[in-house]
PDB file of C-alpha atoms and ligand atoms in Angstrom:
ATOM      1  CA  MET A 239     -21.498 -10.649  -9.062  1.00  0.00           C
ATOM      2  CA  GLU A 240     -19.225 -12.907 -11.061  1.00  0.00           C
ATOM      3  CA  ASN A 241     -15.594 -12.027 -11.623  1.00  0.00           C
ATOM      4  CA  ASP A 242     -15.572 -12.804 -15.376  1.00  0.00           C
ATOM      5  CA  GLY A 243     -11.786 -13.104 -15.532  1.00  0.00           C
ATOM      6  CA  LYS A 244     -11.429  -9.417 -14.782  1.00  0.00           C
ATOM      7  CA  ILE A 245      -8.172  -7.806 -13.812  1.00  0.00           C
ATOM      8  CA  PRO A 246      -8.239  -6.437 -10.258  1.00  0.00           C
ATOM      9  CA  SER A 247      -8.393  -2.674 -10.604  1.00  0.00           C
ATOM     10  CA  HIS A 248      -6.807  -2.084  -7.202  1.00  0.00           C
ATOM     11  CA  VAL A 249      -4.136  -4.428  -5.817  1.00  0.00           C
ATOM     12  CA  ALA A 250      -2.795  -3.896  -2.294  1.00  0.00           C
ATOM     13  CA  ILE A 251       0.323  -5.694  -1.085  1.00  0.00           C
ATOM     14  CA  ILE A 252       1.744  -6.489   2.344  1.00  0.00           C
ATOM     15  CA  MET A 253       5.421  -6.757   1.412  1.00  0.00           C
ATOM     16  CA  ASP A 254       6.658  -9.209   4.020  1.00  0.00           C
ATOM     17  CA  GLY A 255       9.757 -11.381   4.357  1.00  0.00           C
ATOM     18  CA  ASN A 256      12.671  -9.008   3.732  1.00  0.00           C
ATOM     19  CA  GLY A 257      14.299  -9.992   7.043  1.00  0.00           C
ATOM     20  CA  ARG A 258      13.973 -13.720   6.359  1.00  0.00           C
ATOM     21  CA  TRP A 259      15.306 -13.274   2.825  1.00  0.00           C
ATOM     22  CA  ALA A 260      18.434 -11.633   4.260  1.00  0.00           C
ATOM     23  CA  LYS A 261      18.804 -14.161   7.081  1.00  0.00           C
ATOM     24  CA  LYS A 262      18.725 -17.074   4.624  1.00  0.00           C
ATOM     25  CA  ARG A 263      21.724 -15.486   2.919  1.00  0.00           C
ATOM     26  CA  GLY A 264      23.599 -14.603   6.108  1.00  0.00           C
ATOM     27  CA  MET A 265      23.039 -10.920   5.386  1.00  0.00           C
ATOM     28  CA  GLU A 266      21.886  -7.998   7.565  1.00  0.00           C
ATOM     29  CA  ARG A 267      18.138  -7.273   7.680  1.00  0.00           C
ATOM     30  CA  VAL A 268      18.776  -3.949   5.965  1.00  0.00           C
ATOM     31  CA  GLU A 269      20.086  -5.812   2.917  1.00  0.00           C
ATOM     32  CA  GLY A 270      16.728  -7.601   2.748  1.00  0.00           C
ATOM     33  CA  HIS A 271      14.958  -4.238   2.681  1.00  0.00           C
ATOM     34  CA  ARG A 272      17.347  -3.044  -0.030  1.00  0.00           C
ATOM     35  CA  ALA A 273      16.468  -6.101  -2.129  1.00  0.00           C
ATOM     36  CA  GLY A 274      12.806  -5.390  -1.319  1.00  0.00           C
ATOM     37  CA  ALA A 275      13.149  -1.904  -2.783  1.00  0.00           C
ATOM     38  CA  VAL A 276      14.531  -3.442  -5.991  1.00  0.00           C
ATOM     39  CA  ALA A 277      11.432  -5.676  -6.147  1.00  0.00           C
ATOM     40  CA  VAL A 278       9.273  -2.545  -5.860  1.00  0.00           C
ATOM     41  CA  LYS A 279      11.191  -0.940  -8.721  1.00  0.00           C
ATOM     42  CA  ASN A 280      10.715  -4.011 -10.910  1.00  0.00           C
ATOM     43  CA  LEU A 281       6.958  -3.916 -10.350  1.00  0.00           C
ATOM     44  CA  VAL A 282       6.849  -0.207 -11.205  1.00  0.00           C
ATOM     45  CA  GLU A 283       8.782  -0.903 -14.397  1.00  0.00           C
ATOM     46  CA  ASN A 284       6.408  -3.643 -15.517  1.00  0.00           C
ATOM     47  CA  LEU A 285       3.034  -2.395 -14.353  1.00  0.00           C
ATOM     48  CA  LYS A 286       1.985  -0.731 -17.573  1.00  0.00           C
ATOM     49  CA  GLY A 287      -0.569  -2.527 -19.699  1.00  0.00           C
ATOM     50  CA  LYS A 288      -1.651  -4.989 -16.997  1.00  0.00           C
ATOM     51  CA  GLY A 289      -4.938  -3.227 -16.378  1.00  0.00           C
ATOM     52  CA  ILE A 290      -4.205  -2.592 -12.719  1.00  0.00           C
ATOM     53  CA  ARG A 291      -5.166   1.026 -11.994  1.00  0.00           C
ATOM     54  CA  TYR A 292      -4.047   1.286  -8.350  1.00  0.00           C
ATOM     55  CA  LEU A 293      -1.186  -0.451  -6.554  1.00  0.00           C
ATOM     56  CA  THR A 294      -0.934   0.140  -2.809  1.00  0.00           C
ATOM     57  CA  LEU A 295       2.221  -0.996  -1.033  1.00  0.00           C
ATOM     58  CA  TYR A 296       2.496  -1.286   2.764  1.00  0.00           C
ATOM     59  CA  ALA A 297       5.964   0.212   3.149  1.00  0.00           C
ATOM     60  CA  PHE A 298       5.975   1.328   6.803  1.00  0.00           C
ATOM     61  CA  SER A 299       3.344   0.729   9.477  1.00  0.00           C
ATOM     62  CA  THR A 300       2.556   2.696  12.640  1.00  0.00           C
ATOM     63  CA  GLU A 301       3.972  -0.354  14.486  1.00  0.00           C
ATOM     64  CA  ASN A 302       7.275  -0.392  12.560  1.00  0.00           C
ATOM     65  CA  TRP A 303       8.659   2.404  14.806  1.00  0.00           C
ATOM     66  CA  LYS A 304       9.185  -0.356  17.410  1.00  0.00           C
ATOM     67  CA  ARG A 305      12.060  -1.766  15.327  1.00  0.00           C
ATOM     68  CA  SER A 306      15.653  -0.770  16.119  1.00  0.00           C
ATOM     69  CA  LYS A 307      16.648   2.810  15.354  1.00  0.00           C
ATOM     70  CA  GLU A 308      19.176   1.440  12.881  1.00  0.00           C
ATOM     71  CA  GLU A 309      16.488  -0.436  10.934  1.00  0.00           C
ATOM     72  CA  VAL A 310      13.981   2.452  11.026  1.00  0.00           C
ATOM     73  CA  ASP A 311      16.648   4.904   9.831  1.00  0.00           C
ATOM     74  CA  ALA A 312      17.650   2.505   7.064  1.00  0.00           C
ATOM     75  CA  LEU A 313      14.033   2.157   5.885  1.00  0.00           C
ATOM     76  CA  MET A 314      13.606   5.963   5.764  1.00  0.00           C
ATOM     77  CA  GLU A 315      16.892   6.279   3.882  1.00  0.00           C
ATOM     78  CA  LEU A 316      15.863   3.559   1.419  1.00  0.00           C
ATOM     79  CA  LEU A 317      12.594   5.320   0.756  1.00  0.00           C
ATOM     80  CA  CYS A 318      14.440   8.570  -0.035  1.00  0.00           C
ATOM     81  CA  GLU A 319      16.918   6.701  -2.230  1.00  0.00           C
ATOM     82  CA  PHE A 320      14.031   4.987  -4.005  1.00  0.00           C
ATOM     83  CA  ILE A 321      12.422   8.335  -4.874  1.00  0.00           C
ATOM     84  CA  ASP A 322      15.751   9.852  -5.960  1.00  0.00           C
ATOM     85  CA  ALA A 323      16.648   6.872  -8.141  1.00  0.00           C
ATOM     86  CA  ASN A 324      13.200   6.239  -9.641  1.00  0.00           C
ATOM     87  CA  LEU A 325      11.276   9.498  -9.912  1.00  0.00           C
ATOM     88  CA  ASP A 326      12.277   9.883 -13.560  1.00  0.00           C
ATOM     89  CA  LEU A 327      11.147   6.313 -14.270  1.00  0.00           C
ATOM     90  CA  ILE A 328       7.839   6.941 -12.474  1.00  0.00           C
ATOM     91  CA  VAL A 329       7.271  10.091 -14.540  1.00  0.00           C
ATOM     92  CA  GLU A 330       8.280   8.340 -17.756  1.00  0.00           C
ATOM     93  CA  LYS A 331       5.801   5.541 -17.011  1.00  0.00           C
ATOM     94  CA  GLU A 332       3.058   8.161 -16.458  1.00  0.00           C
ATOM     95  CA  ILE A 333       2.527   6.824 -12.929  1.00  0.00           C
ATOM     96  CA  ARG A 334       0.932   9.047 -10.293  1.00  0.00           C
ATOM     97  CA  LEU A 335       2.398   8.705  -6.806  1.00  0.00           C
ATOM     98  CA  LEU A 336       0.309   9.086  -3.647  1.00  0.00           C
ATOM     99  CA  VAL A 337       0.952   8.333   0.005  1.00  0.00           C
ATOM    100  CA  MET A 338      -1.427   7.358   2.778  1.00  0.00           C
ATOM    101  CA  GLY A 339      -0.778   7.448   6.509  1.00  0.00           C
ATOM    102  CA  ARG A 340       0.141   9.930   9.228  1.00  0.00           C
ATOM    103  CA  MET A 341       2.552  11.950   7.087  1.00  0.00           C
ATOM    104  CA  HIS A 342       3.189  14.529   9.828  1.00  0.00           C
ATOM    105  CA  GLY A 343       4.804  11.735  11.887  1.00  0.00           C
ATOM    106  CA  MET A 344       7.431  11.022   9.215  1.00  0.00           C
ATOM    107  CA  PRO A 345      10.876  12.707   9.292  1.00  0.00           C
ATOM    108  CA  GLU A 346      10.738  16.187   7.739  1.00  0.00           C
ATOM    109  CA  ASN A 347      13.241  15.370   4.957  1.00  0.00           C
ATOM    110  CA  VAL A 348      11.199  12.305   3.910  1.00  0.00           C
ATOM    111  CA  GLN A 349       7.966  14.337   3.916  1.00  0.00           C
ATOM    112  CA  LYS A 350       9.605  16.952   1.714  1.00  0.00           C
ATOM    113  CA  LYS A 351      10.850  14.378  -0.767  1.00  0.00           C
ATOM    114  CA  LEU A 352       7.449  12.709  -0.913  1.00  0.00           C
ATOM    115  CA  ARG A 353       5.606  16.017  -1.354  1.00  0.00           C
ATOM    116  CA  ASN A 354       7.901  16.862  -4.252  1.00  0.00           C
ATOM    117  CA  ALA A 355       7.371  13.456  -5.904  1.00  0.00           C
ATOM    118  CA  ILE A 356       3.592  13.652  -5.444  1.00  0.00           C
ATOM    119  CA  GLN A 357       3.584  17.115  -7.009  1.00  0.00           C
ATOM    120  CA  ALA A 358       5.839  16.046  -9.893  1.00  0.00           C
ATOM    121  CA  THR A 359       3.537  13.124 -10.782  1.00  0.00           C
ATOM    122  CA  SER A 360       0.158  14.673  -9.967  1.00  0.00           C
ATOM    123  CA  LYS A 361      -0.895  15.181 -13.604  1.00  0.00           C
ATOM    124  CA  ASN A 362       0.064  11.668 -14.720  1.00  0.00           C
ATOM    125  CA  LYS A 363      -2.798   9.683 -16.191  1.00  0.00           C
ATOM    126  CA  GLY A 364      -1.429   6.152 -15.860  1.00  0.00           C
ATOM    127  CA  GLU A 365      -1.477   3.844 -12.843  1.00  0.00           C
ATOM    128  CA  THR A 366      -1.572   5.215  -9.291  1.00  0.00           C
ATOM    129  CA  LEU A 367       1.161   3.946  -6.988  1.00  0.00           C
ATOM    130  CA  ILE A 368       0.348   4.432  -3.330  1.00  0.00           C
ATOM    131  CA  PHE A 369       2.864   4.053  -0.524  1.00  0.00           C
ATOM    132  CA  ALA A 370       1.269   3.365   2.854  1.00  0.00           C
ATOM    133  CA  LEU A 371       3.692   5.066   5.243  1.00  0.00           C
ATOM    134  CA  ASN A 372       3.353   5.492   8.988  1.00  0.00           C
ATOM    135  CA  TYR A 373       0.062   3.786   8.156  1.00  0.00           C
ATOM    136  CA  GLY A 374      -2.220   1.914  10.522  1.00  0.00           C
ATOM    137  CA  GLY A 375      -5.728   0.708   9.719  1.00  0.00           C
ATOM    138  CA  ARG A 376      -7.002   1.569  13.184  1.00  0.00           C
ATOM    139  CA  ALA A 377      -5.242   4.942  13.065  1.00  0.00           C
ATOM    140  CA  GLU A 378      -6.978   5.685   9.746  1.00  0.00           C
ATOM    141  CA  ILE A 379     -10.387   4.864  11.231  1.00  0.00           C
ATOM    142  CA  ALA A 380      -9.637   6.889  14.404  1.00  0.00           C
ATOM    143  CA  ASP A 381      -8.419   9.853  12.311  1.00  0.00           C
ATOM    144  CA  ALA A 382     -11.601   9.732  10.216  1.00  0.00           C
ATOM    145  CA  ALA A 383     -13.803   9.545  13.340  1.00  0.00           C
ATOM    146  CA  ARG A 384     -11.991  12.534  14.894  1.00  0.00           C
ATOM    147  CA  GLN A 385     -12.470  14.620  11.762  1.00  0.00           C
ATOM    148  CA  ILE A 386     -16.153  13.674  11.512  1.00  0.00           C
ATOM    149  CA  ALA A 387     -16.643  14.655  15.186  1.00  0.00           C
ATOM    150  CA  LYS A 388     -15.062  18.060  14.462  1.00  0.00           C
ATOM    151  CA  ASP A 389     -17.317  18.541  11.441  1.00  0.00           C
ATOM    152  CA  VAL A 390     -20.378  17.615  13.529  1.00  0.00           C
ATOM    153  CA  LEU A 391     -19.374  20.255  16.115  1.00  0.00           C
ATOM    154  CA  LYS A 392     -18.965  22.815  13.333  1.00  0.00           C
ATOM    155  CA  GLY A 393     -22.415  21.912  11.991  1.00  0.00           C
ATOM    156  CA  LYS A 394     -20.970  20.684   8.672  1.00  0.00           C
ATOM    157  CA  VAL A 395     -22.207  17.114   9.255  1.00  0.00           C
ATOM    158  CA  LYS A 396     -25.351  15.901  11.028  1.00  0.00           C
ATOM    159  CA  SER A 397     -24.689  12.918  13.291  1.00  0.00           C
ATOM    160  CA  ASP A 398     -27.735  11.136  11.822  1.00  0.00           C
ATOM    161  CA  ASP A 399     -26.136  11.374   8.375  1.00  0.00           C
ATOM    162  CA  ILE A 400     -23.069   9.326   9.372  1.00  0.00           C
ATOM    163  CA  ASP A 401     -23.212   6.154   7.331  1.00  0.00           C
ATOM    164  CA  GLU A 402     -20.666   3.976   5.493  1.00  0.00           C
ATOM    165  CA  ALA A 403     -20.564   6.220   2.434  1.00  0.00           C
ATOM    166  CA  LEU A 404     -19.987   9.367   4.506  1.00  0.00           C
ATOM    167  CA  PHE A 405     -17.360   7.638   6.647  1.00  0.00           C
ATOM    168  CA  SER A 406     -15.485   6.506   3.522  1.00  0.00           C
ATOM    169  CA  ARG A 407     -15.151  10.125   2.434  1.00  0.00           C
ATOM    170  CA  TYR A 408     -13.062  10.793   5.567  1.00  0.00           C
ATOM    171  CA  LEU A 409     -10.468   8.094   4.859  1.00  0.00           C
ATOM    172  CA  TYR A 410      -6.942   9.153   3.850  1.00  0.00           C
ATOM    173  CA  LEU A 411      -7.595   8.700   0.107  1.00  0.00           C
ATOM    174  CA  PRO A 412     -11.353   8.981  -0.370  1.00  0.00           C
ATOM    175  CA  ASP A 413     -11.149   8.941  -4.175  1.00  0.00           C
ATOM    176  CA  VAL A 414      -9.295   5.619  -4.367  1.00  0.00           C
ATOM    177  CA  PRO A 415     -11.631   2.598  -4.692  1.00  0.00           C
ATOM    178  CA  ASP A 416     -11.375  -0.316  -2.256  1.00  0.00           C
ATOM    179  CA  PRO A 417      -8.753  -2.952  -3.150  1.00  0.00           C
ATOM    180  CA  ASP A 418     -10.068  -5.887  -5.182  1.00  0.00           C
ATOM    181  CA  LEU A 419      -7.102  -8.061  -4.294  1.00  0.00           C
ATOM    182  CA  LEU A 420      -4.852  -8.166  -1.226  1.00  0.00           C
ATOM    183  CA  ILE A 421      -1.536  -9.978  -1.655  1.00  0.00           C
ATOM    184  CA  ARG A 422       0.646 -10.944   1.301  1.00  0.00           C
ATOM    185  CA  THR A 423       4.076 -12.438   0.770  1.00  0.00           C
ATOM    186  CA  SER A 424       6.069 -14.786   3.030  1.00  0.00           C
ATOM    187  CA  GLY A 425       3.127 -16.936   4.075  1.00  0.00           C
ATOM    188  CA  GLU A 426       1.809 -15.145   7.144  1.00  0.00           C
ATOM    189  CA  LEU A 427      -1.978 -15.236   7.521  1.00  0.00           C
ATOM    190  CA  ARG A 428      -2.499 -11.823   9.095  1.00  0.00           C
ATOM    191  CA  LEU A 429      -3.847  -8.390   8.099  1.00  0.00           C
ATOM    192  CA  SER A 430      -1.298  -6.609  10.319  1.00  0.00           C
ATOM    193  CA  ASN A 431      -3.465  -3.490  10.702  1.00  0.00           C
ATOM    194  CA  PHE A 432      -3.542  -2.838   6.929  1.00  0.00           C
ATOM    195  CA  LEU A 433      -6.519  -1.035   5.294  1.00  0.00           C
ATOM    196  CA  LEU A 434      -9.000  -2.394   7.847  1.00  0.00           C
ATOM    197  CA  TRP A 435     -11.959  -0.433   6.498  1.00  0.00           C
ATOM    198  CA  SER A 436     -11.249  -0.814   2.784  1.00  0.00           C
ATOM    199  CA  LEU A 437     -10.383  -4.518   2.676  1.00  0.00           C
ATOM    200  CA  SER A 438     -13.886  -5.603   3.756  1.00  0.00           C
ATOM    201  CA  TYR A 439     -14.673  -7.421   0.491  1.00  0.00           C
ATOM    202  CA  SER A 440     -11.193  -7.842  -1.011  1.00  0.00           C
ATOM    203  CA  GLU A 441      -9.992 -11.248  -2.170  1.00  0.00           C
ATOM    204  CA  ILE A 442      -6.924 -12.397  -0.228  1.00  0.00           C
ATOM    205  CA  TYR A 443      -3.948 -14.153  -1.825  1.00  0.00           C
ATOM    206  CA  VAL A 444      -1.061 -15.358   0.313  1.00  0.00           C
ATOM    207  CA  THR A 445       2.171 -16.693  -1.179  1.00  0.00           C
ATOM    208  CA  ASP A 446       5.196 -18.225   0.535  1.00  0.00           C
ATOM    209  CA  ILE A 447       7.497 -16.203  -1.750  1.00  0.00           C
ATOM    210  CA  LEU A 448       9.534 -13.692   0.274  1.00  0.00           C
ATOM    211  CA  TRP A 449       9.054 -10.077  -0.822  1.00  0.00           C
ATOM    212  CA  PRO A 450      12.475  -9.577  -2.497  1.00  0.00           C
ATOM    213  CA  ASP A 451      11.688 -12.590  -4.728  1.00  0.00           C
ATOM    214  CA  PHE A 452       8.253 -11.284  -5.720  1.00  0.00           C
ATOM    215  CA  ASP A 453       8.293 -10.303  -9.396  1.00  0.00           C
ATOM    216  CA  ILE A 454       5.861  -9.674 -12.209  1.00  0.00           C
ATOM    217  CA  ALA A 455       5.430 -13.442 -12.808  1.00  0.00           C
ATOM    218  CA  GLU A 456       4.348 -13.811  -9.162  1.00  0.00           C
ATOM    219  CA  LEU A 457       1.931 -10.913  -9.621  1.00  0.00           C
ATOM    220  CA  ASP A 458       0.495 -12.692 -12.671  1.00  0.00           C
ATOM    221  CA  LYS A 459      -0.019 -15.839 -10.560  1.00  0.00           C
ATOM    222  CA  ALA A 460      -1.942 -13.812  -7.989  1.00  0.00           C
ATOM    223  CA  ILE A 461      -4.095 -12.294 -10.737  1.00  0.00           C
ATOM    224  CA  ASP A 462      -4.774 -15.762 -12.223  1.00  0.00           C
ATOM    225  CA  ASP A 463      -5.892 -16.939  -8.791  1.00  0.00           C
ATOM    226  CA  PHE A 464      -8.085 -13.850  -8.381  1.00  0.00           C
ATOM    227  CA  GLN A 465      -9.763 -14.610 -11.688  1.00  0.00           C
ATOM    228  CA  LYS A 466     -10.935 -17.974 -10.352  1.00  0.00           C
ATOM    229  CA  ARG A 467     -12.693 -16.346  -7.418  1.00  0.00           C
ATOM    230  CA  ASN A 468     -16.414 -15.777  -7.348  1.00  0.00           C
ATOM    231  CA  ARG A 469     -17.006 -12.466  -5.603  1.00  0.00           C
ATOM    232  CA  ARG A 470     -20.436 -12.317  -4.021  1.00  0.00           C
ATOM    233  CA  TYR A 471     -20.144  -9.359  -1.642  1.00  0.00           C
ATOM    234  CA  GLY A 472     -22.317 -11.175   0.878  1.00  0.00           C
ATOM    235  CA  GLY A 473     -24.998 -12.014  -1.724  1.00  0.00           C
ATOM    236  CA  ARG A 474     -25.629 -15.373  -3.437  1.00  0.00           C
TER     237      ARG A 474
HETATM  238  C1  FPP B 269       8.563  -6.493   5.960  1.00  0.00           C
HETATM  239  O1  FPP B 269       9.659  -7.363   6.004  1.00  0.00           O
HETATM  240  C2  FPP B 269       8.830  -5.291   5.210  1.00  0.00           C
HETATM  241  C3  FPP B 269       8.849  -4.023   5.757  1.00  0.00           C
HETATM  242  C4  FPP B 269       8.598  -3.763   7.170  1.00  0.00           C
HETATM  243  C5  FPP B 269       9.088  -2.827   4.965  1.00  0.00           C
HETATM  244  C6  FPP B 269       8.912  -2.898   3.487  1.00  0.00           C
HETATM  245  C7  FPP B 269      10.006  -2.151   2.873  1.00  0.00           C
HETATM  246  C8  FPP B 269      10.519  -2.359   1.655  1.00  0.00           C
HETATM  247  C9  FPP B 269       9.993  -3.317   0.694  1.00  0.00           C
HETATM  248  C10 FPP B 269      11.758  -1.635   1.202  1.00  0.00           C
HETATM  249  C11 FPP B 269      11.641  -0.173   1.064  1.00  0.00           C
HETATM  250  C12 FPP B 269      10.400   0.270   0.417  1.00  0.00           C
HETATM  251  C13 FPP B 269      10.314   1.127  -0.607  1.00  0.00           C
HETATM  252  C14 FPP B 269       8.997   1.558  -1.064  1.00  0.00           C
HETATM  253  C15 FPP B 269      11.484   1.655  -1.289  1.00  0.00           C
HETATM  254  P1  FPP B 269      10.165  -7.863   7.411  1.00  0.00           P
HETATM  255  O2  FPP B 269      11.358  -7.059   7.776  1.00  0.00           O
HETATM  256  O3  FPP B 269       9.058  -7.789   8.421  1.00  0.00           O
HETATM  257  O4  FPP B 269      10.542  -9.329   7.098  1.00  0.00           O
HETATM  258  P2  FPP B 269      10.612 -10.544   8.133  1.00  0.00           P
HETATM  259  O5  FPP B 269       9.201 -10.784   8.621  1.00  0.00           O
HETATM  260  O6  FPP B 269      11.123 -11.671   7.301  1.00  0.00           O
HETATM  261  O7  FPP B 269      11.557 -10.139   9.228  1.00  0.00           O
END
């Protein structure tokens, strides 16, 4: 299966380097996250017409709770501010917002804001923007396995019928195709528990650019690189 210069339909991004961006400027880590939120807004503003159908952003992992209360609170606050400041823009751009992760573990006020934004954008026919929040790849697989086990006990699923296709239907967003391209900023060569099931055949692009400096030109570079890849999915 050749790539044929195609645009990746689903791009997933590990937005890393906010802390280092701030440190380089003698600023607090929170200021790095604030600049990171501006980078997210700029992508949202310029996504239209690129051909990308799904953009998944790793905004808060199940491991991020280990950070200081101050930083966690600031990230939750920034997320709320982002929705408040940009919901109109998201609607205007016809973007549909979705979230993936253990939503019930998020603060109630954040859940409410997200539910409202998801509802307000649910009919939009443009790109789908997905925030991975309180998300862990292993948690997603464990949650799917638990639900399948319940459905087996209820007689809704036969254990012999459990295969990759059935398992995929129990993921957080079963209707979203696997990412074609994974981008990680700030140079780290790790998956950090992101989309472990769905990234199986994704192309990986790592850039040294820190997340707050990642803009549409950097996204174009990643797409150019993707277009040079020859995706074989394990075949020849
Ligand atoms: C990693 O940088 C980034 C995060 C843990 C969170 C990402 C959050 C944002 C981009 C801002 C808010 C998001 C939205 C959607 C409004 P890091 O702190 O691990 O950086 P470091 O490795 O340099 O310390």
